């Protein structure tokens, strides 16, 4: 049997360092077994998936140097590797389950489902589908379909018995079938949910080992049941513990930068970041903490994966990165990295275009432009506050700007301008009244080169981090504030079944 592993990211945001960790483990395991490592893009959630996010995933994984053997950009014998290009397949398999009696059509409206959930919450029960459409007769189903009622396809779940989930690093886990939800497999628009698409693809792509984050452990019973319904052998499962902050809370972007590309923008070397992640998964002999990728592959052993939350310890990453910069690069290599990081000729030309009309002496360049070549800026609360806005508005400006920038698909001056102007509109202010704190947060000064260009050139990851840092200095919003402020700009909830 050839070992085949995969990563299956959904392009719904910035590629997270957790993806890098899971990818590294999948890569090491496959390479050690002379197997194949595959990249599949799980983009069936069309409201949240973006092309920009898929591009960012490819950029981040390429930068890390974890080369895959099959994937959307390199092709392969089991393609396509992007799920939206495979939708006919999922429909076929959903139909098979319907024909076998292992799935059913559900016509419940979103309002009914919401009412059921509310009643379950009020009764302090876990929320789940109540089986309302299970007993519809063939005639009733046909009549509803004829009347054009939208429906989803849900999977049947045994009403008794237990499911046993075997994980390569855990004791078998027993889960009572009645606690497993009758999962939607195909939505009313004909698109599959994650569960159906994931199982069908892992099977058709001949994945032998599914190695993924622990957050998917609770989905395993549904997946195992689907394998059983289809009569397919299930792959072996390994659920990796989630990365943690040093205080053992979950690594989340509210508290810390979590994007792989943030670490690129900050000037970490990919080999140092991989090495750092490898220390969380690969045993190291005393004093041999620096390992390149082939060494990690050689040392990799699933039996050594610890289930205790691995800590994403930034001081340790800094220490390791410093060693790579000092010990693993000769002067030419160092120069080349410096150039690639921040001084390539296109970027320098654009920065020069911004600077030229704004200086009297060349020596003004340093203070004017240093923010382009820095990570976090040394700001003070006084500098951020020194303007016309009251404290609450100031905090709202920084928070909403960050969310709006997060939502941008294609990152360019026009989309950045729209995102920032909409902050003013949301708060009912003139744009010129809110621009000062944005300048200070992003460039470190109330007057600088043009803001939209600066933000575009700095990139999403550093901009986000600077806004987060500025906000932290004057008061990160509480959960209640965040909810209220997000509601100011939230679009209406879309209607539709499933
Ligand atoms: N699309 C899922 C994700 O975004 C994949 C989970 C899995 O590996 O099964 O992480």
Tab-separated table of C-alpha atoms and ligand atoms in Angstrom:
chain	number	residue	atom	x	y	z
A	1	UNK	CA	0.000	0.000	0.000
A	2	UNK	CA	1.346	3.414	-0.911
A	3	UNK	CA	0.881	5.933	1.833
A	4	UNK	CA	-1.067	8.964	0.624
A	5	UNK	CA	-1.723	11.944	2.868
A	6	UNK	CA	-3.380	15.244	2.143
A	7	UNK	CA	-4.121	18.661	3.489
A	8	UNK	CA	-7.513	20.026	2.594
A	9	UNK	CA	-7.674	23.712	3.519
A	10	UNK	CA	-10.789	25.777	2.921
A	11	UNK	CA	-9.948	29.102	1.260
A	12	UNK	CA	-11.932	31.199	3.728
A	13	UNK	CA	-9.316	33.451	5.239
A	14	UNK	CA	-5.619	33.776	5.888
A	15	UNK	CA	-3.719	30.506	5.994
A	16	UNK	CA	-3.191	29.857	9.698
A	17	UNK	CA	0.020	28.589	11.294
A	18	UNK	CA	-2.047	25.575	12.371
A	19	UNK	CA	-2.277	24.675	8.676
A	20	UNK	CA	1.514	24.857	8.417
A	21	UNK	CA	1.792	22.501	11.388
A	22	UNK	CA	-0.718	19.993	9.989
A	23	UNK	CA	0.914	20.241	6.545
A	24	UNK	CA	4.361	19.577	8.008
A	25	UNK	CA	3.168	16.455	9.814
A	26	UNK	CA	1.380	15.151	6.691
A	27	UNK	CA	4.445	15.926	4.607
A	28	UNK	CA	6.920	14.200	6.961
A	29	UNK	CA	4.730	11.140	7.346
A	30	UNK	CA	4.239	10.733	3.577
A	31	UNK	CA	7.881	11.386	2.693
A	32	UNK	CA	9.193	9.023	5.337
A	33	UNK	CA	7.017	6.254	3.857
A	34	UNK	CA	7.998	7.200	0.279
A	35	UNK	CA	4.361	8.056	-0.234
A	36	UNK	CA	2.525	10.992	-1.763
A	37	UNK	CA	1.453	14.294	-0.220
A	38	UNK	CA	-1.575	15.971	-1.782
A	39	UNK	CA	-3.138	19.426	-1.642
A	40	UNK	CA	-6.898	19.684	-2.083
A	41	UNK	CA	-8.834	22.923	-1.900
A	42	UNK	CA	-12.148	22.539	-0.076
A	43	UNK	CA	-14.062	25.507	-1.438
A	44	UNK	CA	-17.646	24.266	-1.360
A	45	UNK	CA	-18.703	26.977	1.072
A	46	UNK	CA	-19.174	29.503	-1.669
A	47	UNK	CA	-20.267	32.345	0.542
A	48	UNK	CA	-16.977	32.272	2.437
A	49	UNK	CA	-14.433	30.950	-0.059
A	50	UNK	CA	-12.384	33.453	-2.038
A	51	UNK	CA	-9.856	33.267	-4.818
A	52	UNK	CA	-7.579	35.587	-2.837
A	53	UNK	CA	-7.551	33.161	0.061
A	54	UNK	CA	-6.704	30.232	-2.213
A	55	UNK	CA	-3.829	32.263	-3.651
A	56	UNK	CA	-2.638	33.051	-0.130
A	57	UNK	CA	-2.716	29.338	0.773
A	58	UNK	CA	-0.588	28.468	-2.248
A	59	UNK	CA	1.802	31.345	-1.555
A	60	UNK	CA	2.185	30.381	2.108
A	61	UNK	CA	2.770	26.680	1.428
A	62	UNK	CA	5.198	27.398	-1.413
A	63	UNK	CA	7.081	29.821	0.811
A	64	UNK	CA	7.369	27.136	3.481
A	65	UNK	CA	8.778	24.750	0.892
A	66	UNK	CA	6.392	21.864	1.578
A	67	UNK	CA	6.067	20.717	-2.031
A	68	UNK	CA	3.002	18.595	-2.792
A	69	UNK	CA	2.869	15.864	-5.423
A	70	UNK	CA	-0.690	16.478	-6.573
A	71	UNK	CA	-2.792	19.609	-6.279
A	72	UNK	CA	-4.804	22.265	-8.105
A	73	UNK	CA	-1.728	23.955	-9.543
A	74	UNK	CA	0.323	20.854	-10.388
A	75	UNK	CA	-2.485	18.475	-11.374
A	76	UNK	CA	-2.280	14.720	-10.852
A	77	UNK	CA	-4.130	11.515	-11.638
A	78	UNK	CA	-7.013	12.108	-9.185
A	79	UNK	CA	-7.981	15.655	-10.134
A	80	UNK	CA	-9.541	18.076	-10.192
A	81	UNK	CA	-8.186	19.049	-6.779
A	82	UNK	CA	-10.589	21.901	-6.180
A	83	UNK	CA	-13.949	20.764	-4.861
A	84	UNK	CA	-16.111	23.255	-6.744
A	85	UNK	CA	-14.876	21.553	-9.912
A	86	UNK	CA	-16.122	18.197	-8.675
A	87	UNK	CA	-19.746	18.980	-7.769
A	88	UNK	CA	-21.329	16.485	-10.187
A	89	UNK	CA	-19.528	13.714	-8.318
A	90	UNK	CA	-20.998	14.642	-4.963
A	91	UNK	CA	-24.492	14.776	-6.428
A	92	UNK	CA	-24.039	11.305	-7.812
A	93	UNK	CA	-22.939	9.923	-4.455
A	94	UNK	CA	-25.713	11.736	-2.574
A	95	UNK	CA	-28.187	10.126	-4.977
A	96	UNK	CA	-26.632	6.734	-4.270
A	97	UNK	CA	-27.260	7.229	-0.546
A	98	UNK	CA	-30.862	8.255	-1.228
A	99	UNK	CA	-31.362	5.158	-3.388
A	100	UNK	CA	-29.894	2.941	-0.671
A	101	UNK	CA	-32.154	4.520	1.958
A	102	UNK	CA	-29.122	5.894	3.840
A	103	UNK	CA	-30.111	9.507	3.294
A	104	UNK	CA	-33.376	11.448	2.993
A	105	UNK	CA	-34.712	14.684	1.592
A	106	UNK	CA	-35.462	17.310	4.204
A	107	UNK	CA	-37.836	20.173	3.375
A	108	UNK	CA	-37.726	21.948	6.752
A	109	UNK	CA	-37.561	25.720	6.471
A	110	UNK	CA	-34.782	27.688	8.174
A	111	UNK	CA	-37.442	29.147	10.491
A	112	UNK	CA	-38.587	25.696	11.597
A	113	UNK	CA	-34.997	24.545	12.166
A	114	UNK	CA	-34.298	27.670	14.197
A	115	UNK	CA	-37.407	27.100	16.303
A	116	UNK	CA	-36.346	23.486	16.961
A	117	UNK	CA	-32.873	24.620	17.994
A	118	UNK	CA	-34.267	27.322	20.265
A	119	UNK	CA	-36.539	24.817	21.988
A	120	UNK	CA	-33.614	22.413	22.454
A	121	UNK	CA	-31.457	25.196	23.854
A	122	UNK	CA	-34.228	26.218	26.244
A	123	UNK	CA	-34.465	22.594	27.413
A	124	UNK	CA	-30.662	22.601	27.841
A	125	UNK	CA	-30.290	19.861	25.248
A	126	UNK	CA	-27.645	19.720	22.552
A	127	UNK	CA	-29.017	21.129	19.318
A	128	UNK	CA	-29.626	18.635	16.532
A	129	UNK	CA	-32.052	17.887	13.723
A	130	UNK	CA	-35.223	16.324	15.151
A	131	UNK	CA	-35.910	13.874	12.308
A	132	UNK	CA	-39.067	15.700	11.173
A	133	UNK	CA	-38.761	14.725	7.468
A	134	UNK	CA	-37.589	11.159	8.098
A	135	UNK	CA	-41.073	9.758	7.874
A	136	UNK	CA	-42.328	11.547	4.789
A	137	UNK	CA	-43.848	9.040	2.372
A	138	UNK	CA	-42.601	8.780	-1.203
A	139	UNK	CA	-45.828	10.497	-2.332
A	140	UNK	CA	-45.391	13.381	0.092
A	141	UNK	CA	-41.788	13.876	-1.043
A	142	UNK	CA	-42.850	13.799	-4.702
A	143	UNK	CA	-45.634	16.319	-4.070
A	144	UNK	CA	-43.305	18.725	-2.283
A	145	UNK	CA	-40.736	18.459	-5.021
A	146	UNK	CA	-43.402	19.048	-7.640
A	147	UNK	CA	-44.513	22.150	-5.775
A	148	UNK	CA	-40.909	23.388	-6.043
A	149	UNK	CA	-40.173	23.288	-2.310
A	150	UNK	CA	-36.419	23.544	-1.713
A	151	UNK	CA	-34.802	20.676	0.140
A	152	UNK	CA	-31.491	19.424	1.459
A	153	UNK	CA	-30.265	15.841	1.646
A	154	UNK	CA	-29.458	14.596	5.138
A	155	UNK	CA	-27.785	11.394	6.221
A	156	UNK	CA	-29.577	8.786	8.276
A	157	UNK	CA	-28.034	7.965	11.616
A	158	UNK	CA	-28.617	4.714	13.545
A	159	UNK	CA	-31.100	5.213	16.358
A	160	UNK	CA	-29.162	2.934	18.730
A	161	UNK	CA	-25.664	1.590	19.290
A	162	UNK	CA	-22.240	3.186	19.475
A	163	UNK	CA	-19.680	4.325	16.978
A	164	UNK	CA	-16.082	3.530	17.804
A	165	UNK	CA	-13.578	6.062	16.521
A	166	UNK	CA	-10.039	4.767	16.284
A	167	UNK	CA	-7.315	7.366	16.176
A	168	UNK	CA	-3.660	6.468	15.765
A	169	UNK	CA	-2.691	8.264	18.986
A	170	UNK	CA	-5.761	7.794	21.135
A	171	UNK	CA	-7.612	4.995	22.849
A	172	UNK	CA	-10.768	4.065	20.929
A	173	UNK	CA	-13.488	6.651	21.521
A	174	UNK	CA	-17.084	5.464	21.864
A	175	UNK	CA	-19.848	7.775	20.725
A	176	UNK	CA	-23.542	6.909	20.998
A	177	UNK	CA	-25.141	7.053	17.557
A	178	UNK	CA	-28.269	8.896	18.737
A	179	UNK	CA	-26.040	11.838	19.776
A	180	UNK	CA	-24.771	12.211	16.206
A	181	UNK	CA	-26.674	14.767	14.144
A	182	UNK	CA	-28.415	13.849	10.883
A	183	UNK	CA	-25.926	15.875	8.964
A	184	UNK	CA	-26.843	17.807	5.824
A	185	UNK	CA	-24.839	16.257	2.971
A	186	UNK	CA	-26.094	18.211	0.007
A	187	UNK	CA	-27.400	21.761	0.343
A	188	UNK	CA	-30.450	23.137	-1.431
A	189	UNK	CA	-28.227	24.712	-4.088
A	190	UNK	CA	-26.814	21.263	-4.933
A	191	UNK	CA	-23.440	21.941	-3.302
A	192	UNK	CA	-22.134	19.352	-0.874
A	193	UNK	CA	-21.252	20.091	2.716
A	194	UNK	CA	-17.724	19.498	3.965
A	195	UNK	CA	-18.620	16.036	5.284
A	196	UNK	CA	-19.827	14.483	2.033
A	197	UNK	CA	-17.203	16.099	-0.169
A	198	UNK	CA	-14.387	15.261	2.223
A	199	UNK	CA	-15.282	11.559	2.427
A	200	UNK	CA	-15.923	11.157	-1.304
A	201	UNK	CA	-12.647	12.873	-2.151
A	202	UNK	CA	-10.528	11.099	0.419
A	203	UNK	CA	-11.815	7.852	-1.014
A	204	UNK	CA	-11.442	8.733	-4.695
A	205	UNK	CA	-8.020	10.266	-4.077
A	206	UNK	CA	-6.998	7.065	-2.316
A	207	UNK	CA	-5.972	8.805	0.877
A	208	UNK	CA	-4.667	6.225	3.326
A	209	UNK	CA	-4.100	8.462	6.363
A	210	UNK	CA	-6.208	11.469	7.325
A	211	UNK	CA	-4.072	13.626	9.576
A	212	UNK	CA	-5.886	16.803	10.614
A	213	UNK	CA	-6.633	19.122	13.503
A	214	UNK	CA	-8.383	17.933	16.620
A	215	UNK	CA	-11.356	20.194	15.879
A	216	UNK	CA	-12.471	17.593	13.322
A	217	UNK	CA	-12.540	14.677	15.771
A	218	UNK	CA	-16.245	15.204	16.445
A	219	UNK	CA	-16.944	14.836	12.706
A	220	UNK	CA	-15.278	11.424	12.579
A	221	UNK	CA	-18.445	9.381	13.420
A	222	UNK	CA	-20.321	10.976	10.505
A	223	UNK	CA	-17.430	10.256	8.189
A	224	UNK	CA	-17.054	6.663	9.370
A	225	UNK	CA	-20.767	6.143	8.831
A	226	UNK	CA	-20.507	7.478	5.290
A	227	UNK	CA	-17.636	5.083	4.547
A	228	UNK	CA	-19.828	2.287	5.857
A	229	UNK	CA	-22.840	3.326	3.735
A	230	UNK	CA	-20.674	3.471	0.627
A	231	UNK	CA	-18.909	0.190	1.453
A	232	UNK	CA	-15.487	1.842	1.296
A	233	UNK	CA	-12.559	1.160	3.629
A	234	UNK	CA	-12.010	4.124	5.939
A	235	UNK	CA	-8.564	5.747	6.064
A	236	UNK	CA	-6.601	5.709	9.298
A	237	UNK	CA	-7.243	8.786	11.404
A	238	UNK	CA	-4.908	10.977	13.397
A	239	UNK	CA	-6.169	14.156	15.010
A	240	UNK	CA	-3.433	16.588	15.977
A	241	UNK	CA	-3.745	18.793	19.037
A	242	UNK	CA	-4.374	22.479	18.366
A	243	UNK	CA	-1.549	24.958	18.775
A	244	UNK	CA	-1.752	26.941	22.006
A	245	UNK	CA	-0.624	30.268	23.408
A	246	UNK	CA	1.868	29.987	26.282
A	247	UNK	CA	-1.081	30.377	28.698
A	248	UNK	CA	-2.567	27.295	26.948
A	249	UNK	CA	-5.505	29.194	25.501
A	250	UNK	CA	-6.280	28.402	21.881
A	251	UNK	CA	-4.096	30.300	19.433
A	252	UNK	CA	-6.484	32.838	17.993
A	253	UNK	CA	-6.069	35.874	15.852
A	254	UNK	CA	-7.844	38.058	18.398
A	255	UNK	CA	-4.842	37.743	20.664
A	256	UNK	CA	-1.900	37.069	18.379
A	257	UNK	CA	-0.988	37.060	14.737
A	258	UNK	CA	-1.736	33.601	13.409
A	259	UNK	CA	-1.281	33.972	9.652
A	260	UNK	CA	1.627	32.140	8.021
A	261	UNK	CA	2.123	35.156	5.778
A	262	UNK	CA	2.421	37.428	8.808
A	263	UNK	CA	5.532	35.502	9.784
A	264	UNK	CA	6.827	35.869	6.241
A	265	UNK	CA	6.175	39.621	6.335
A	266	UNK	CA	7.917	39.893	9.718
A	267	UNK	CA	11.086	38.442	8.262
A	268	UNK	CA	11.137	34.978	9.707
A	269	UNK	CA	12.859	32.455	7.485
A	270	UNK	CA	10.658	29.611	6.258
A	271	UNK	CA	13.198	27.013	7.344
A	272	UNK	CA	13.209	28.490	10.861
A	273	UNK	CA	9.412	28.462	11.071
A	274	UNK	CA	9.279	24.867	9.813
A	275	UNK	CA	11.993	23.856	12.252
A	276	UNK	CA	10.092	25.546	15.068
A	277	UNK	CA	6.866	23.699	14.145
A	278	UNK	CA	8.855	20.502	13.740
A	279	UNK	CA	10.043	20.769	17.353
A	280	UNK	CA	6.388	20.375	18.339
A	281	UNK	CA	6.063	17.068	16.482
A	282	UNK	CA	9.462	15.469	16.001
A	283	UNK	CA	11.669	14.131	18.795
A	284	UNK	CA	15.067	15.843	19.000
A	285	UNK	CA	18.200	14.564	20.653
A	286	UNK	CA	19.522	16.989	23.296
A	287	UNK	CA	21.226	19.996	21.725
A	288	UNK	CA	20.137	19.159	18.185
A	289	UNK	CA	17.195	21.442	17.881
A	290	UNK	CA	18.156	22.879	14.517
A	291	UNK	CA	16.825	20.511	11.855
A	292	UNK	CA	16.244	20.944	8.181
A	293	UNK	CA	13.283	19.340	6.443
A	294	UNK	CA	15.029	16.082	5.425
A	295	UNK	CA	16.192	15.638	9.033
A	296	UNK	CA	12.654	16.124	10.281
A	297	UNK	CA	11.401	13.554	7.770
A	298	UNK	CA	14.073	11.117	8.935
A	299	UNK	CA	13.217	11.564	12.619
A	300	UNK	CA	9.452	11.615	12.197
A	301	UNK	CA	7.428	8.967	13.986
A	302	UNK	CA	3.696	9.135	14.704
A	303	UNK	CA	4.299	7.369	17.999
A	304	UNK	CA	6.098	10.483	19.226
A	305	UNK	CA	3.325	12.930	18.511
A	306	UNK	CA	2.225	14.240	21.858
A	307	UNK	CA	-1.420	15.007	22.466
A	308	UNK	CA	-0.667	17.760	24.994
A	309	UNK	CA	-1.336	21.162	23.410
A	310	UNK	CA	1.861	22.209	21.599
A	311	UNK	CA	2.782	25.767	22.554
A	312	UNK	CA	3.409	28.332	19.858
A	313	UNK	CA	6.123	30.086	21.799
A	314	UNK	CA	7.188	33.194	19.894
A	315	UNK	CA	10.366	33.911	21.945
A	316	UNK	CA	11.526	30.412	21.023
A	317	UNK	CA	10.762	31.070	17.352
A	318	UNK	CA	12.715	34.348	17.591
A	319	UNK	CA	15.651	32.532	19.114
A	320	UNK	CA	15.627	29.902	16.395
A	321	UNK	CA	15.162	32.421	13.587
A	322	UNK	CA	18.075	34.477	14.909
A	323	UNK	CA	20.252	31.399	14.840
A	324	UNK	CA	19.261	30.653	11.250
A	325	UNK	CA	20.039	34.231	10.221
A	326	UNK	CA	23.418	34.227	11.953
A	327	UNK	CA	24.588	30.646	11.561
A	328	UNK	CA	23.067	29.233	8.413
A	329	UNK	CA	23.572	32.019	5.885
A	330	UNK	CA	26.804	33.341	4.470
A	331	UNK	CA	26.917	37.036	3.645
A	332	UNK	CA	25.669	36.493	0.090
A	333	UNK	CA	22.834	34.308	1.294
A	334	UNK	CA	21.917	36.869	3.937
A	335	UNK	CA	21.929	39.703	1.410
A	336	UNK	CA	19.707	37.718	-0.889
A	337	UNK	CA	17.180	37.065	1.907
A	338	UNK	CA	17.166	40.738	2.896
A	339	UNK	CA	16.444	41.726	-0.656
A	340	UNK	CA	13.706	39.165	-1.092
A	341	UNK	CA	12.080	40.194	2.173
A	342	UNK	CA	11.746	43.949	1.678
A	343	UNK	CA	14.024	45.421	-0.934
A	344	UNK	CA	13.108	43.921	-4.253
A	345	UNK	CA	13.291	46.430	-7.088
A	346	UNK	CA	9.531	46.646	-7.776
A	347	UNK	CA	8.756	47.443	-4.197
A	348	UNK	CA	11.599	49.935	-3.893
A	349	UNK	CA	10.424	51.699	-7.005
A	350	UNK	CA	6.907	52.079	-5.688
A	351	UNK	CA	8.185	53.329	-2.351
A	352	UNK	CA	10.477	55.793	-4.130
A	353	UNK	CA	7.510	57.098	-6.138
A	354	UNK	CA	5.686	57.821	-2.902
A	355	UNK	CA	8.687	59.431	-1.215
A	356	UNK	CA	10.113	61.641	-3.950
A	357	UNK	CA	7.492	64.423	-3.814
A	358	UNK	CA	7.654	64.564	-0.021
A	359	UNK	CA	11.273	65.137	0.935
A	360	UNK	CA	13.637	68.094	1.064
A	361	UNK	CA	16.797	66.074	1.717
A	362	UNK	CA	17.611	62.481	1.021
A	363	UNK	CA	18.230	62.059	4.714
A	364	UNK	CA	14.489	62.562	5.241
A	365	UNK	CA	13.995	59.143	3.719
A	366	UNK	CA	14.874	57.204	6.859
A	367	UNK	CA	12.260	58.729	9.172
A	368	UNK	CA	9.658	58.912	6.407
A	369	UNK	CA	9.949	55.325	5.250
A	370	UNK	CA	11.197	53.304	8.185
A	371	UNK	CA	7.701	51.921	8.817
A	372	UNK	CA	7.945	49.969	5.564
A	373	UNK	CA	10.882	48.040	6.938
A	374	UNK	CA	9.640	47.357	10.442
A	375	UNK	CA	7.357	44.888	12.171
A	376	UNK	CA	5.459	46.294	15.121
A	377	UNK	CA	5.869	50.079	15.581
A	378	UNK	CA	6.770	51.749	18.837
A	379	UNK	CA	3.598	53.713	19.445
A	380	UNK	CA	2.308	55.292	22.611
A	381	UNK	CA	-1.336	55.624	23.668
A	382	UNK	CA	-0.840	59.414	23.708
A	383	UNK	CA	0.207	59.482	20.077
A	384	UNK	CA	-2.854	57.466	19.067
A	385	UNK	CA	-5.202	59.574	21.179
A	386	UNK	CA	-3.884	62.962	20.098
A	387	UNK	CA	-6.721	63.973	17.791
A	388	UNK	CA	-10.331	65.105	17.690
A	389	UNK	CA	-12.047	61.796	18.258
A	390	UNK	CA	-13.415	60.682	21.587
A	391	UNK	CA	-11.949	57.495	23.010
A	392	UNK	CA	-14.807	55.199	22.070
A	393	UNK	CA	-14.959	56.391	18.459
A	394	UNK	CA	-11.210	56.053	18.211
A	395	UNK	CA	-11.373	52.445	19.305
A	396	UNK	CA	-14.258	51.776	16.941
A	397	UNK	CA	-12.329	53.269	14.024
A	398	UNK	CA	-9.361	50.957	14.599
A	399	UNK	CA	-11.464	47.872	15.227
A	400	UNK	CA	-13.851	48.322	12.295
A	401	UNK	CA	-11.008	49.260	9.941
A	402	UNK	CA	-9.312	46.012	10.826
A	403	UNK	CA	-12.440	43.934	10.217
A	404	UNK	CA	-13.171	45.713	6.940
A	405	UNK	CA	-9.623	45.153	5.723
A	406	UNK	CA	-9.907	41.507	6.760
A	407	UNK	CA	-12.921	41.122	4.491
A	408	UNK	CA	-11.199	42.399	1.365
A	409	UNK	CA	-10.845	39.830	-1.393
A	410	UNK	CA	-8.355	41.380	-3.804
A	411	UNK	CA	-5.898	43.544	-1.923
A	412	UNK	CA	-5.382	46.756	-3.880
A	413	UNK	CA	-5.623	50.509	-3.415
A	414	UNK	CA	-9.232	50.684	-4.566
A	415	UNK	CA	-10.520	47.933	-2.295
A	416	UNK	CA	-8.501	49.347	0.599
A	417	UNK	CA	-9.953	52.808	0.024
A	418	UNK	CA	-13.493	51.393	-0.078
A	419	UNK	CA	-12.900	49.418	3.124
A	420	UNK	CA	-11.597	52.465	5.001
A	421	UNK	CA	-14.195	54.895	3.660
A	422	UNK	CA	-16.895	52.538	4.799
A	423	UNK	CA	-15.562	52.863	8.378
A	424	UNK	CA	-16.463	56.540	8.222
A	425	UNK	CA	-19.871	55.743	6.723
A	426	UNK	CA	-20.603	53.131	9.404
A	427	UNK	CA	-19.739	55.606	12.147
A	428	UNK	CA	-21.535	58.509	10.459
A	429	UNK	CA	-18.365	60.618	10.296
A	430	UNK	CA	-16.424	62.372	7.586
A	431	UNK	CA	-13.478	60.381	6.330
A	432	UNK	CA	-11.036	63.172	7.126
A	433	UNK	CA	-12.124	62.979	10.789
A	434	UNK	CA	-11.177	59.354	11.174
A	435	UNK	CA	-8.034	59.149	9.092
A	436	UNK	CA	-5.534	60.328	11.705
A	437	UNK	CA	-5.553	57.278	13.998
A	438	UNK	CA	-5.287	55.047	10.939
A	439	UNK	CA	-2.182	56.906	9.819
A	440	UNK	CA	-0.650	56.694	13.264
A	441	UNK	CA	-1.395	52.984	13.667
A	442	UNK	CA	-0.082	52.004	10.245
A	443	UNK	CA	2.825	54.405	9.658
A	444	UNK	CA	3.692	55.482	13.203
A	445	UNK	CA	3.083	59.144	12.418
A	446	UNK	CA	0.123	61.438	11.726
A	447	UNK	CA	1.714	62.574	8.474
A	448	UNK	CA	3.340	60.249	6.053
A	449	UNK	CA	3.230	58.972	2.502
A	450	UNK	CA	-0.296	58.223	1.183
A	451	UNK	CA	-2.218	55.825	3.371
A	452	UNK	CA	-3.819	53.470	0.842
A	453	UNK	CA	-0.545	52.887	-1.007
A	454	UNK	CA	1.248	52.331	2.271
A	455	UNK	CA	-1.313	49.769	3.372
A	456	UNK	CA	-1.204	48.012	0.021
A	457	UNK	CA	2.574	47.779	0.095
A	458	UNK	CA	2.761	46.710	3.721
A	459	UNK	CA	0.306	43.924	3.026
A	460	UNK	CA	-2.660	42.612	4.906
A	461	UNK	CA	-0.774	40.784	7.635
A	462	UNK	CA	1.396	43.613	8.904
A	463	UNK	CA	-1.416	46.141	8.581
A	464	UNK	CA	-3.727	43.978	10.608
A	465	UNK	CA	-1.111	43.470	13.272
A	466	UNK	CA	-0.435	47.199	13.528
A	467	UNK	CA	-4.112	48.011	13.910
A	468	UNK	CA	-4.427	45.279	16.526
A	469	UNK	CA	-1.404	46.606	18.397
A	470	UNK	CA	-2.692	50.209	18.332
A	471	UNK	CA	-6.052	49.069	19.595
A	472	UNK	CA	-4.430	47.057	22.341
A	473	UNK	CA	-2.634	50.194	23.539
A	474	UNK	CA	-5.875	52.119	24.001
A	475	UNK	CA	-8.127	49.177	24.901
A	476	UNK	CA	-9.020	46.016	23.007
A	477	UNK	CA	-12.825	45.804	22.703
A	478	UNK	CA	-14.575	43.493	25.141
A	479	UNK	CA	-16.576	40.610	23.697
A	480	UNK	CA	-19.785	42.640	24.212
A	481	UNK	CA	-18.339	45.714	22.498
A	482	UNK	CA	-17.091	43.598	19.647
A	483	UNK	CA	-20.535	42.105	19.133
A	484	UNK	CA	-22.223	45.507	19.204
A	485	UNK	CA	-19.659	47.120	16.880
A	486	UNK	CA	-19.771	44.282	14.412
A	487	UNK	CA	-23.554	44.610	14.291
A	488	UNK	CA	-23.116	48.232	13.132
A	489	UNK	CA	-21.727	46.993	9.856
A	490	UNK	CA	-23.166	43.477	9.570
A	491	UNK	CA	-25.133	42.617	6.442
A	492	UNK	CA	-28.582	41.049	6.922
A	493	UNK	CA	-28.518	37.258	7.495
A	494	UNK	CA	-29.032	35.491	4.164
A	495	UNK	CA	-32.142	33.323	3.930
A	496	UNK	CA	-32.227	29.836	2.416
A	497	UNK	CA	-32.510	26.236	3.415
A	498	UNK	CA	-29.413	24.484	4.818
B	1	LIG	N1	-11.581	21.746	4.893
B	1	LIG	C1	-11.198	21.339	6.204
B	1	LIG	C2	-10.349	22.449	6.804
B	1	LIG	O1	-10.485	23.544	6.365
B	1	LIG	C3	-10.450	20.036	6.131
B	1	LIG	C4	-10.451	19.222	7.378
B	1	LIG	C5	-9.872	17.845	7.083
B	1	LIG	O2	-8.652	17.789	6.938
B	1	LIG	O3	-10.644	16.913	6.963
B	1	LIG	O4	-9.544	22.313	7.666
